[in-house]
CSV table of C-alpha atoms in Angstrom, one decimal:
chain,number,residue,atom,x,y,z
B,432,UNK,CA,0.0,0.0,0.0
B,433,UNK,CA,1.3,3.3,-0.9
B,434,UNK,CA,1.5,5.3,2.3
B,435,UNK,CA,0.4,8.8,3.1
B,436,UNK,CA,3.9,9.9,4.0
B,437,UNK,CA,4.6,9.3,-0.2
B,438,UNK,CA,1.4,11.3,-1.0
B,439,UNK,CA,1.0,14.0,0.8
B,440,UNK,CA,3.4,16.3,1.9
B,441,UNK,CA,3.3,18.7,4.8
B,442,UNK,CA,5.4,21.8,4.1
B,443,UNK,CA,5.6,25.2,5.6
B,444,UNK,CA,3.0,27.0,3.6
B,445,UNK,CA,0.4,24.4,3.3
B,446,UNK,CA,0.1,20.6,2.9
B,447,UNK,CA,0.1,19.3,-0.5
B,448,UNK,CA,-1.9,16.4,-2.1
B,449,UNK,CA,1.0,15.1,-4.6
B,450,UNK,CA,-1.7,12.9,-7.1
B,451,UNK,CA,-4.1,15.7,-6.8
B,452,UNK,CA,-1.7,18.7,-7.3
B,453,UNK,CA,-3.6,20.6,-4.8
B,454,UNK,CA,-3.2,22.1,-1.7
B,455,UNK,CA,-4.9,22.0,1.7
B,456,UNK,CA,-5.6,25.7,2.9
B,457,UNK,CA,-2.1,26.8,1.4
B,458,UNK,CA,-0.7,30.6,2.5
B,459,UNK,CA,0.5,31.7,-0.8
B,460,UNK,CA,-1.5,31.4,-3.9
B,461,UNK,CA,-1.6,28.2,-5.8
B,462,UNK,CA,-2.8,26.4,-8.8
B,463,UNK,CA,-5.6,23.9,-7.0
B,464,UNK,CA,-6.8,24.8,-3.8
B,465,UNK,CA,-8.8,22.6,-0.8
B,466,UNK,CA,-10.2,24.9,1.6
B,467,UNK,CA,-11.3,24.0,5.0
B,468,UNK,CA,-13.0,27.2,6.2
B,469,UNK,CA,-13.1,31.0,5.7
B,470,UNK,CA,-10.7,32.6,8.2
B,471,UNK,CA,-7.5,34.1,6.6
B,472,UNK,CA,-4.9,31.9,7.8
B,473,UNK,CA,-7.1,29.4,6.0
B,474,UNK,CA,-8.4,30.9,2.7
B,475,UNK,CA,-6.9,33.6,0.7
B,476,UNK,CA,-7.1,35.0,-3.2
B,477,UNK,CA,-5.2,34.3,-5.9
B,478,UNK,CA,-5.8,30.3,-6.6
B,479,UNK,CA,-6.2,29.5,-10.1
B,480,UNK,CA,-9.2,27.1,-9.0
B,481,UNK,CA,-11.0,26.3,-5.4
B,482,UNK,CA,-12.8,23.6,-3.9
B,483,UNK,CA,-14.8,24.4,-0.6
B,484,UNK,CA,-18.1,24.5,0.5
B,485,UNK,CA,-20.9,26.6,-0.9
B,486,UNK,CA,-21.0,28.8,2.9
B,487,UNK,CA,-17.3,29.1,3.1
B,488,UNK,CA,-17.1,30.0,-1.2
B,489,UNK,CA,-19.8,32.9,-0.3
B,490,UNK,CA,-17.8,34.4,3.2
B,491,UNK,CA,-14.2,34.2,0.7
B,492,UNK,CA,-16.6,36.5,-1.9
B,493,UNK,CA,-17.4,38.5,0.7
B,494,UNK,CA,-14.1,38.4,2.4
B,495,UNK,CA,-11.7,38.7,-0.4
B,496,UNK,CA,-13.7,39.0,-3.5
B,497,UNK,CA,-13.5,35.1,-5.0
B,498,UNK,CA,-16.6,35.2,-7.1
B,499,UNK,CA,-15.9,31.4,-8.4
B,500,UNK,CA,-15.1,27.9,-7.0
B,501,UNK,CA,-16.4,24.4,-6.9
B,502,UNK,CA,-18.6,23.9,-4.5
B,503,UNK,CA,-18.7,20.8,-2.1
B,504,UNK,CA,-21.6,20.1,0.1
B,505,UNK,CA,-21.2,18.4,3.2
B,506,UNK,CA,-20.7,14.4,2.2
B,507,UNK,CA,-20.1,14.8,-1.6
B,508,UNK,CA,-17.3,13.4,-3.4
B,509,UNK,CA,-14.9,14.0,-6.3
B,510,UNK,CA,-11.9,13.1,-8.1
B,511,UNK,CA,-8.7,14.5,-8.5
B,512,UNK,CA,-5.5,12.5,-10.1
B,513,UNK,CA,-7.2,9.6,-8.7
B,514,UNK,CA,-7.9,11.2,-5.3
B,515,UNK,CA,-11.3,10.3,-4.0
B,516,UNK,CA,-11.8,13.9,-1.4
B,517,UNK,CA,-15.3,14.4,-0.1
B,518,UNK,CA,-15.9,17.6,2.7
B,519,UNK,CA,-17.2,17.1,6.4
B,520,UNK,CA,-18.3,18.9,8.9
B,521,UNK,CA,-16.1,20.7,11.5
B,522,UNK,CA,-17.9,22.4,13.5
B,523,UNK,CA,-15.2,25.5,14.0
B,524,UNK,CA,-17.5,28.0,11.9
B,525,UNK,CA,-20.3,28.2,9.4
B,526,UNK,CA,-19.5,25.9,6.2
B,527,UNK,CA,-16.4,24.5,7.5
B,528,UNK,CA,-14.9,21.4,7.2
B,529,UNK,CA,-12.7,18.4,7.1
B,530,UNK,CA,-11.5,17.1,4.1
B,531,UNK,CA,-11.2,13.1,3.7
B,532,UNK,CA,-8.6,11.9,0.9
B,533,UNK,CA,-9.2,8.4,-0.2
B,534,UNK,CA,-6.3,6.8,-2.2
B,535,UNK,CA,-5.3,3.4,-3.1
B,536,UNK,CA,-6.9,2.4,0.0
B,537,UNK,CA,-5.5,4.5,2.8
B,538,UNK,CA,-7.7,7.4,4.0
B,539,UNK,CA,-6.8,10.5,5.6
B,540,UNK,CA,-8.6,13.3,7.3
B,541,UNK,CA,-7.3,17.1,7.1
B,542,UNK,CA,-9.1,18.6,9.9
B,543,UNK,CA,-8.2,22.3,9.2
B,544,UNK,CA,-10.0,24.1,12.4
B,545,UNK,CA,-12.9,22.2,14.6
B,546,UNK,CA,-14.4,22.1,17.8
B,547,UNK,CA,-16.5,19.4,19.2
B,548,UNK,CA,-19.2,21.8,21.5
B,549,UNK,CA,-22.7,22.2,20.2
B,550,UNK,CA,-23.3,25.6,18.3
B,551,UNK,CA,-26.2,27.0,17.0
B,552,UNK,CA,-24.5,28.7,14.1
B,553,UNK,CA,-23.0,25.8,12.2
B,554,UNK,CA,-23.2,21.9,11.5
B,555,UNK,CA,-22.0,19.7,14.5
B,556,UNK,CA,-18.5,17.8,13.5
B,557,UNK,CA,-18.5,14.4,12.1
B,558,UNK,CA,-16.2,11.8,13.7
B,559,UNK,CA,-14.5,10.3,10.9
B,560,UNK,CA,-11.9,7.4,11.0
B,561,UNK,CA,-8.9,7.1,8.7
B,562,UNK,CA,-5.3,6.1,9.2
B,563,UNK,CA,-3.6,9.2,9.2
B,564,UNK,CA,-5.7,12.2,11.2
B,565,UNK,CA,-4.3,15.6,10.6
B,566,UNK,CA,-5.3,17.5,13.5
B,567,UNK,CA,-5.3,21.5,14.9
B,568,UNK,CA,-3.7,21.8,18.8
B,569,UNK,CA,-4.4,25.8,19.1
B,570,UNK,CA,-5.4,25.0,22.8
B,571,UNK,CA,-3.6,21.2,22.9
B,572,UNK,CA,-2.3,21.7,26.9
B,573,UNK,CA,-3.9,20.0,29.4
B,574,UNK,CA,-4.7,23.3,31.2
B,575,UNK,CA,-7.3,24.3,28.7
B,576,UNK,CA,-10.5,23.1,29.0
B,577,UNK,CA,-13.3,25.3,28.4
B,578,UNK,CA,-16.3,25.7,30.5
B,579,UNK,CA,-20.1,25.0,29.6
B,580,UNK,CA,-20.9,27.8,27.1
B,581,UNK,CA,-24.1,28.6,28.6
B,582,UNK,CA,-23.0,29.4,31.5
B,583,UNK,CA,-20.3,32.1,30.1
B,584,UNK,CA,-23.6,33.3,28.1
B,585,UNK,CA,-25.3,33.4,31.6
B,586,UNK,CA,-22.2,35.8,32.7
B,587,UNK,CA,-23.3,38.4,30.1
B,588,UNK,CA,-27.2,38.5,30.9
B,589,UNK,CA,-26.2,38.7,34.5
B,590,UNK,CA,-24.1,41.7,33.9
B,591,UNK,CA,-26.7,43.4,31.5
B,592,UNK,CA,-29.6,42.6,34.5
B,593,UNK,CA,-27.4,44.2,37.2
B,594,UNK,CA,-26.4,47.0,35.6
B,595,UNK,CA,-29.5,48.9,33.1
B,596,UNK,CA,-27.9,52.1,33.0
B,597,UNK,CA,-25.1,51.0,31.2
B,598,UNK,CA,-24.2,48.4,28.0
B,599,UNK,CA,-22.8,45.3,28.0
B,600,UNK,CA,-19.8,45.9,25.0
B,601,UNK,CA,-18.6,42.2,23.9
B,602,UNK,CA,-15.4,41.6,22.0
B,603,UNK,CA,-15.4,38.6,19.1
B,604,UNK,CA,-13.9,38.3,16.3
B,605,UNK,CA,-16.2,38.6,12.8
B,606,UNK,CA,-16.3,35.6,11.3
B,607,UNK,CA,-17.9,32.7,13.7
B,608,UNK,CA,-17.5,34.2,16.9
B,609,UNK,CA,-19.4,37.2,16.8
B,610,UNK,CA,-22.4,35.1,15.3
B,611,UNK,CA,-21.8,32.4,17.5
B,612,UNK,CA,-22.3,34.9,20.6
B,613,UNK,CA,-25.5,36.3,18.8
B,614,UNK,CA,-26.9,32.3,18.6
B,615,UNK,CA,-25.7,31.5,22.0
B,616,UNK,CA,-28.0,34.1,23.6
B,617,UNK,CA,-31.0,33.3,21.2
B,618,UNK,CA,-30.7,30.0,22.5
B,619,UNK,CA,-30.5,30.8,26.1
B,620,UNK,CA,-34.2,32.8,25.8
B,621,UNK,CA,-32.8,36.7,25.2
B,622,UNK,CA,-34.4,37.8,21.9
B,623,UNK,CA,-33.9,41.8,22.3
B,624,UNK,CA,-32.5,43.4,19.5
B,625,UNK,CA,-28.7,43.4,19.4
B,626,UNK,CA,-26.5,45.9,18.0
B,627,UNK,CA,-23.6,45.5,16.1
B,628,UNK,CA,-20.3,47.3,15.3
B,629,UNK,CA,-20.3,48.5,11.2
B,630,UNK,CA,-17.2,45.8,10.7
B,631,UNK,CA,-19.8,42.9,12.1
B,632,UNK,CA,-22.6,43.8,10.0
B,633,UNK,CA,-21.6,42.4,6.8
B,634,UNK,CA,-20.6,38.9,8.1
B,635,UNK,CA,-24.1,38.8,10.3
B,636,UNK,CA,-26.4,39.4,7.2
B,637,UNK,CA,-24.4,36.9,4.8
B,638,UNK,CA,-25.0,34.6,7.7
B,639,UNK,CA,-28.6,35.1,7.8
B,640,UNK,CA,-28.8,35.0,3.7
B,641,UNK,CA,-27.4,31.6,4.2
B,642,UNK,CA,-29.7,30.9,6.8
B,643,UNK,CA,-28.5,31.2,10.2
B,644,UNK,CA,-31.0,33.0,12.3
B,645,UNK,CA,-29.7,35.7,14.6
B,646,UNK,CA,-32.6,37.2,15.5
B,647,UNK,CA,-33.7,41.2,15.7
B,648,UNK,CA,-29.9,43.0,15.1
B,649,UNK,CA,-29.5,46.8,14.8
B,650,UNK,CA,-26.2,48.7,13.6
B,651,UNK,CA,-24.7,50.9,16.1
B,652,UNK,CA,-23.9,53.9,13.5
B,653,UNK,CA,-28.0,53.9,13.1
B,654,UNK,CA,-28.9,53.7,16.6
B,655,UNK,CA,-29.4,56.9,19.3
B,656,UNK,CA,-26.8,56.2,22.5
B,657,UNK,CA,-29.7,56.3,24.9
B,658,UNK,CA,-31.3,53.3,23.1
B,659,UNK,CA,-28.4,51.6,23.7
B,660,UNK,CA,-28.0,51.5,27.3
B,661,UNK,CA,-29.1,48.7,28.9
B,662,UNK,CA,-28.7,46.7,26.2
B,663,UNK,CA,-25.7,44.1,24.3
B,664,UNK,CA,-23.6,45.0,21.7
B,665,UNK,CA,-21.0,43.1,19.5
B,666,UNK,CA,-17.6,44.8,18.3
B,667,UNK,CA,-14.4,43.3,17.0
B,668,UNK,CA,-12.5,42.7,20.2
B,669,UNK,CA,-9.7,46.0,18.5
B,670,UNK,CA,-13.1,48.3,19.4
B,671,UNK,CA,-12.9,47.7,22.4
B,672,UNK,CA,-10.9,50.4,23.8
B,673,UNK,CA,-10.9,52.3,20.7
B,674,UNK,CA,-12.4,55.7,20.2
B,675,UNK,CA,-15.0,54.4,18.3
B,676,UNK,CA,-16.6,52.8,22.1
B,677,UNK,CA,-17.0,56.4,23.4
B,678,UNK,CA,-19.9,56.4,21.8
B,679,UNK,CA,-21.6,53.9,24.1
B,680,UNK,CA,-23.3,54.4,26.7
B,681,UNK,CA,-21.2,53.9,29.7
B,682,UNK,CA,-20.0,50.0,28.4
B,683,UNK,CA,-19.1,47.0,30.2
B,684,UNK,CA,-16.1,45.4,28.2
B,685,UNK,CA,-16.4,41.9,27.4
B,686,UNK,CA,-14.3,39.7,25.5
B,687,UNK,CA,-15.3,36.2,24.5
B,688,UNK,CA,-12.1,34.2,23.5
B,689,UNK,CA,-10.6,30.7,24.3
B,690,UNK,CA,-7.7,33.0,25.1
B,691,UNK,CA,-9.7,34.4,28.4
B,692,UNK,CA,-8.9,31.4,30.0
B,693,UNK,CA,-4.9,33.8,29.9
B,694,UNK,CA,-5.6,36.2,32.7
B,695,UNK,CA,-3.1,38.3,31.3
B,696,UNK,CA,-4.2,38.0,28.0
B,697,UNK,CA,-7.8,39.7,29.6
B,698,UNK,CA,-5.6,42.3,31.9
B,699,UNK,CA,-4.2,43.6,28.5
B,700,UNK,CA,-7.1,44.4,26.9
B,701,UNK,CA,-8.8,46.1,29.8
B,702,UNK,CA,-11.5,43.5,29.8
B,703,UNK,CA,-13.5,43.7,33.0
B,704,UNK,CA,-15.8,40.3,31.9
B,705,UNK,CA,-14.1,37.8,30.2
B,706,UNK,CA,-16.3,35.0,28.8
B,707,UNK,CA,-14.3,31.5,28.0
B,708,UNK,CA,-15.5,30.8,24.7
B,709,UNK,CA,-13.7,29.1,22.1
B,710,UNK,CA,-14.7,27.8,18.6
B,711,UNK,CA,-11.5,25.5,18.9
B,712,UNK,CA,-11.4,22.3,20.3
B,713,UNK,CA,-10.1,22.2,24.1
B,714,UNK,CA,-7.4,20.0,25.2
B,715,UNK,CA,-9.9,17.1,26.4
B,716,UNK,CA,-11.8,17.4,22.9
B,717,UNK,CA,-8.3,17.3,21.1
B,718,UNK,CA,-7.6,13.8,23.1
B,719,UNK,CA,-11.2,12.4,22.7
B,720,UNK,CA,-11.1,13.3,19.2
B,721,UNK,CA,-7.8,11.1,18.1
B,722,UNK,CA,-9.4,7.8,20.3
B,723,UNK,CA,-13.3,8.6,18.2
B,724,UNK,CA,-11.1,8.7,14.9
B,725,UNK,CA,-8.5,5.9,16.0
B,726,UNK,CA,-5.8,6.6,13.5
B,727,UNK,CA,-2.8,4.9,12.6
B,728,UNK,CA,-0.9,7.9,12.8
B,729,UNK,CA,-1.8,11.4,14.2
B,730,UNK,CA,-0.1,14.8,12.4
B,731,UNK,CA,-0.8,17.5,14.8
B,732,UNK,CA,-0.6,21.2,13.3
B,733,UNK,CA,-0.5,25.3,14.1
B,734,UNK,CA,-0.6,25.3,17.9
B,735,UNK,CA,0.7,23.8,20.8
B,736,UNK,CA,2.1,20.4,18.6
B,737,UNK,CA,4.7,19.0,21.5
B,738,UNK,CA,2.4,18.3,24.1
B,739,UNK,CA,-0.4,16.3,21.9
B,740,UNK,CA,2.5,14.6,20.5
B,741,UNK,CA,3.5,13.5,23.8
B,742,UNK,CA,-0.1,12.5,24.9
B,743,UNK,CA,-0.1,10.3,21.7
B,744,UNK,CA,3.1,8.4,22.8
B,745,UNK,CA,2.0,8.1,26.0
B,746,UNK,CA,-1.0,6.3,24.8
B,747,UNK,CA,1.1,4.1,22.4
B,748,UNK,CA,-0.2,6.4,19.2
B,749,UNK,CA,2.1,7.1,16.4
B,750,UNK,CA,2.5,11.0,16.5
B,751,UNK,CA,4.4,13.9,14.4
B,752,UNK,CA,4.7,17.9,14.6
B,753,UNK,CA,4.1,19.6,11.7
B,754,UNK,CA,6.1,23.2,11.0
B,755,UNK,CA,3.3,25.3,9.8
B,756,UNK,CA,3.7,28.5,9.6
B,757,UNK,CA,1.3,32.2,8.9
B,758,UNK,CA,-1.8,30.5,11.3
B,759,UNK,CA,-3.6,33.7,13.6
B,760,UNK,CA,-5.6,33.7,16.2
B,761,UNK,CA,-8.2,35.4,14.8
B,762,UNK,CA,-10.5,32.8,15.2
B,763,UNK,CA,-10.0,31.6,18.8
């Protein structure tokens, strides 16, 4: 059997699918590109042709003005030099996915981003096995394991219910997050209207166009300040402290971040509520993950590599690091 090590090639810039001549979410521009998901250290302009699903081809138009790709829906196949690749659910962000390569009889899963919690903003991921598993470790130490969602959600109603004379200003990043916060409060019974920052708006209505409800939402630039106190707004996390909040009516910063779980990380950006809230997979997801998919070998990629590795060898699982390079946190 020809092995994955002789088919696909990891390198700094992206991994590449040798009988396919494609690459998985590559950083520079290339002739055939598999993309996982919409974030920028996953998707970029430039590729002569892309494969990805129809959600994540519409936020790269809106993103960085692709108007053309193949679209894959969740499950379908195609070929490619003899490569059999189909797209899965991931569960990191509206239309991402896993891509599963299929060839001469191995199989192996490219994760690109994922979590394993429920979110009301995007399809749950789909455990997969396969003999090689290339996985994300943004958050692979043991000390991060992220609390219950709802109750993090429960921290920002609390805040806005103690306080009426003043708003409730949450920080999340504009593609998943920001919507996901907007879902996760629908879902826990608060259905005022919520207003956005101008950078959010965009994201939020292509997000409802492809059919995510997020309920009643408002632009800020459009609203008087006294209508806003009392009430929740969402801003890219770099509005925080920026003149642009001054407008607010007397705000409560929040920040809603894996990264919270870093006190420092919430001390330097002023963030007086910091709400644990990840669309990665936590350290216990990360390990329960590689026993659901029960791979031959694991590749583990952009994050904290060494100490997955060294779960994996102590559980008598073949493990390697991958050197990626150009992967943000913009979507932690």
């Amino acid at each position: 059997m020809t092995t994955a090590a002789h088919w696909i090639e990891p390198y700094s810039h992206g991994i590449y699918v040798k009988p396919a001549d494609a690459w998985i979410d590559p950083s520079r521009a290339v002739k055939r590109a598999l993309v996982t998901h919409g974030h920028a250290d996953h998707a970029r302009g430039g590729h002569e042709k892309v494969w990805a699903t129809p959600e994540t081809l519409a936020i790269m138009n809106l993103r960085y003005g692709i108007s053309s790709g193949e679209p894959v829906a969740y499950g379908e196949g195609f070929e490619l030099g003899g490569v059999k690749i189909s797209y899965h659910s991931a569960g990191h962000v509206l239309g991402s996915a896993q891509i599963l390569m299929e060839y001469q009889g191995e199989r192996v899963v490219a994760t690109g981003d994922y979590k394993r919690r429920t979110d009301p903003t995007c399809a749950p991921f789909e455990v997969i096995p396969c003999d090689i598993f290339i996985t994300e470790a943004t958050f692979g130490l043991p000390v991060f394991k992220h609390p219950d969602t709802a109750v993090e959600i429960q921290k920002i109603l609390s805040a806005k219910n103690r306080n009426p004379d003043r708003c409730i200003l949450v920080g999340a990043y504009a593609l998943g997050k920001a919507q996901r916060v907007i879902g996760e409060l629908r879902t826990a019974g608060y259905h005022d209207p919520i207003y956005l920052h101008g950078a959010l708006e965009k994201m939020c209505h292509l997000y409802q166009d492809l059919g995510v409800n997020l309920g009643d939402i408002h632009s800020v630039m459009e609203t008087e300040k006294e209508v806003m106190r009392g009430q929740i707004i969402i801003a890219p996390p770099s509005a925080l402290n920026d003149r642009w909040s001054r407008r607010l009516p007397d705000p409560i910063t929040a920040m809603a971040s894996g990264w919270m779980r870093v006190r420092q990380r919430a001390r330097q950006r002023n963030v007086e509520l910091p709400l644990i809230m990840s669309d990665h997979a936590d350290w216990d997801e990360l390990t329960q993950t590689i026993k659901d998919v029960s791979p031959s070998e694991t590749w583990v990629t952009h994050g904290r590599e060494d100490a997955l590795v060294h779960w994996c060898a102590l559980n008598q699982m073949k493990a390697r690091a991958l050197e990626m390079v150009g992967r943000e946190e913009e979507d932690d």
